[in-house]
Amino acid sequence: LYYCKLKKSMTECDGDVVKTNVDKGATYNYTEGPWFYKRGDLYYMVYASHGVPEKISYATSKDATGPWEYRGIIMDPDNKANEVGQFAFTIHSGVVDFKNRSFFFYHNQNLRGAEGYTGGFTRSVDVEVFTYNADGTIPLIKTTALGVQKPIHNLDPFKIVQAETKAF
């Protein structure tokens, strides 16, 4: 996993490209698909790990450039507690904190083509609501088919709401 400081154009590096300590050679088992964010005083790096089929792991740091401390697996397709077994061979993810709630987005292979193909390229987005542990660590998140059960707020049927969707 590499990073560089960007120029104001946001399209060019302003300095050297630097390799982090989050890589396959460490216990991090980094594969691809990093998701980087800050929560409070801690930086989080969430990423696909352990090769194919992928798991989702994460590391934390007190500085945006590391060093990173491996914190564990967030989502594991091999976990027997999962309600949904239709993982794609990749399960890239993202975490969003919004209105005092935390959402873990990832993809599975629940969408299928006309032939019923269930390979990793039939990816569909899924989301699980979770709560950070008191120490800021992320718990092991179980996959469900439920999505967000408690809405952030109810939609007003008399207001226009802009939204997009993508499907077959």
mmCIF file of C-alpha atoms in Angstrom, residues 98-163:
data_model
loop_
_atom_site.group_PDB
_atom_site.id
_atom_site.type_symbol
_atom_site.label_atom_id
_atom_site.label_comp_id
_atom_site.label_asym_id
_atom_site.label_seq_id
_atom_site.Cartn_x
_atom_site.Cartn_y
_atom_site.Cartn_z
ATOM 1 C CA PHE A 98 -23.436 9.655 9.704
ATOM 2 C CA LYS A 99 -25.781 11.254 12.257
ATOM 3 C CA ASN A 100 -24.199 9.372 15.176
ATOM 4 C CA ARG A 101 -24.463 5.974 13.481
ATOM 5 C CA SER A 102 -21.825 3.857 11.761
ATOM 6 C CA PHE A 103 -22.408 2.055 8.465
ATOM 7 C CA PHE A 104 -20.221 -0.659 6.924
ATOM 8 C CA PHE A 105 -20.664 -0.918 3.144
ATOM 9 C CA TYR A 106 -19.367 -3.922 1.195
ATOM 10 C CA HIS A 107 -20.355 -6.026 -1.783
ATOM 11 C CA ASN A 108 -21.534 -9.569 -2.207
ATOM 12 C CA GLN A 109 -22.724 -11.592 -5.193
ATOM 13 C CA ASN A 110 -26.451 -11.671 -4.486
ATOM 14 C CA LEU A 111 -27.207 -10.150 -7.906
ATOM 15 C CA ARG A 112 -27.018 -12.794 -10.585
ATOM 16 C CA GLY A 113 -27.129 -12.701 -14.334
ATOM 17 C CA ALA A 114 -29.821 -14.401 -16.403
ATOM 18 C CA GLU A 115 -27.834 -17.659 -16.349
ATOM 19 C CA GLY A 116 -27.671 -17.674 -12.541
ATOM 20 C CA TYR A 117 -23.922 -16.981 -12.610
ATOM 21 C CA THR A 118 -22.682 -16.386 -9.062
ATOM 22 C CA GLY A 119 -19.068 -15.486 -9.775
ATOM 23 C CA GLY A 120 -17.341 -12.537 -8.169
ATOM 24 C CA PHE A 121 -18.266 -10.149 -10.956
ATOM 25 C CA THR A 122 -21.969 -10.150 -10.077
ATOM 26 C CA ARG A 123 -21.364 -7.683 -7.261
ATOM 27 C CA SER A 124 -24.126 -5.933 -5.361
ATOM 28 C CA VAL A 125 -23.789 -3.391 -2.565
ATOM 29 C CA ASP A 126 -24.801 -4.292 0.949
ATOM 30 C CA VAL A 127 -24.674 -2.381 4.228
ATOM 31 C CA GLU A 128 -24.589 -3.313 7.897
ATOM 32 C CA VAL A 129 -25.062 -0.911 10.806
ATOM 33 C CA PHE A 130 -22.488 -1.410 13.560
ATOM 34 C CA THR A 131 -21.260 0.111 16.805
ATOM 35 C CA TYR A 132 -17.584 0.666 17.573
ATOM 36 C CA ASN A 133 -16.317 -0.968 20.746
ATOM 37 C CA ALA A 134 -15.680 1.421 23.660
ATOM 38 C CA ASP A 135 -11.936 1.455 22.877
ATOM 39 C CA GLY A 136 -12.527 2.466 19.230
ATOM 40 C CA THR A 137 -11.953 -0.986 17.769
ATOM 41 C CA ILE A 138 -14.308 -2.353 15.127
ATOM 42 C CA PRO A 139 -16.160 -5.575 15.993
ATOM 43 C CA LEU A 140 -16.444 -8.588 13.718
ATOM 44 C CA ILE A 141 -19.434 -7.663 11.545
ATOM 45 C CA LYS A 142 -21.858 -10.386 10.569
ATOM 46 C CA THR A 143 -23.388 -10.288 7.110
ATOM 47 C CA THR A 144 -27.155 -10.240 6.942
ATOM 48 C CA ALA A 145 -29.768 -9.685 4.277
ATOM 49 C CA LEU A 146 -31.395 -7.008 6.436
ATOM 50 C CA GLY A 147 -29.531 -3.822 5.531
ATOM 51 C CA VAL A 148 -30.466 -0.737 7.567
ATOM 52 C CA GLN A 149 -33.488 -1.595 9.710
ATOM 53 C CA LYS A 150 -33.921 1.729 11.519
ATOM 54 C CA PRO A 151 -33.973 4.611 9.024
ATOM 55 C CA ILE A 152 -32.076 7.810 9.734
ATOM 56 C CA HIS A 153 -35.361 9.600 9.133
ATOM 57 C CA ASN A 154 -38.571 8.943 7.274
ATOM 58 C CA LEU A 155 -38.968 10.290 3.766
ATOM 59 C CA ASP A 156 -41.594 12.939 3.155
ATOM 60 C CA PRO A 157 -43.756 11.638 0.265
ATOM 61 C CA PHE A 158 -44.545 15.225 -0.755
ATOM 62 C CA LYS A 159 -40.903 16.245 -1.324
ATOM 63 C CA ILE A 160 -38.770 15.391 -4.336
ATOM 64 C CA VAL A 161 -35.801 13.220 -3.332
ATOM 65 C CA GLN A 162 -32.869 12.930 -5.750
ATOM 66 C CA ALA A 163 -31.539 9.372 -5.930
#
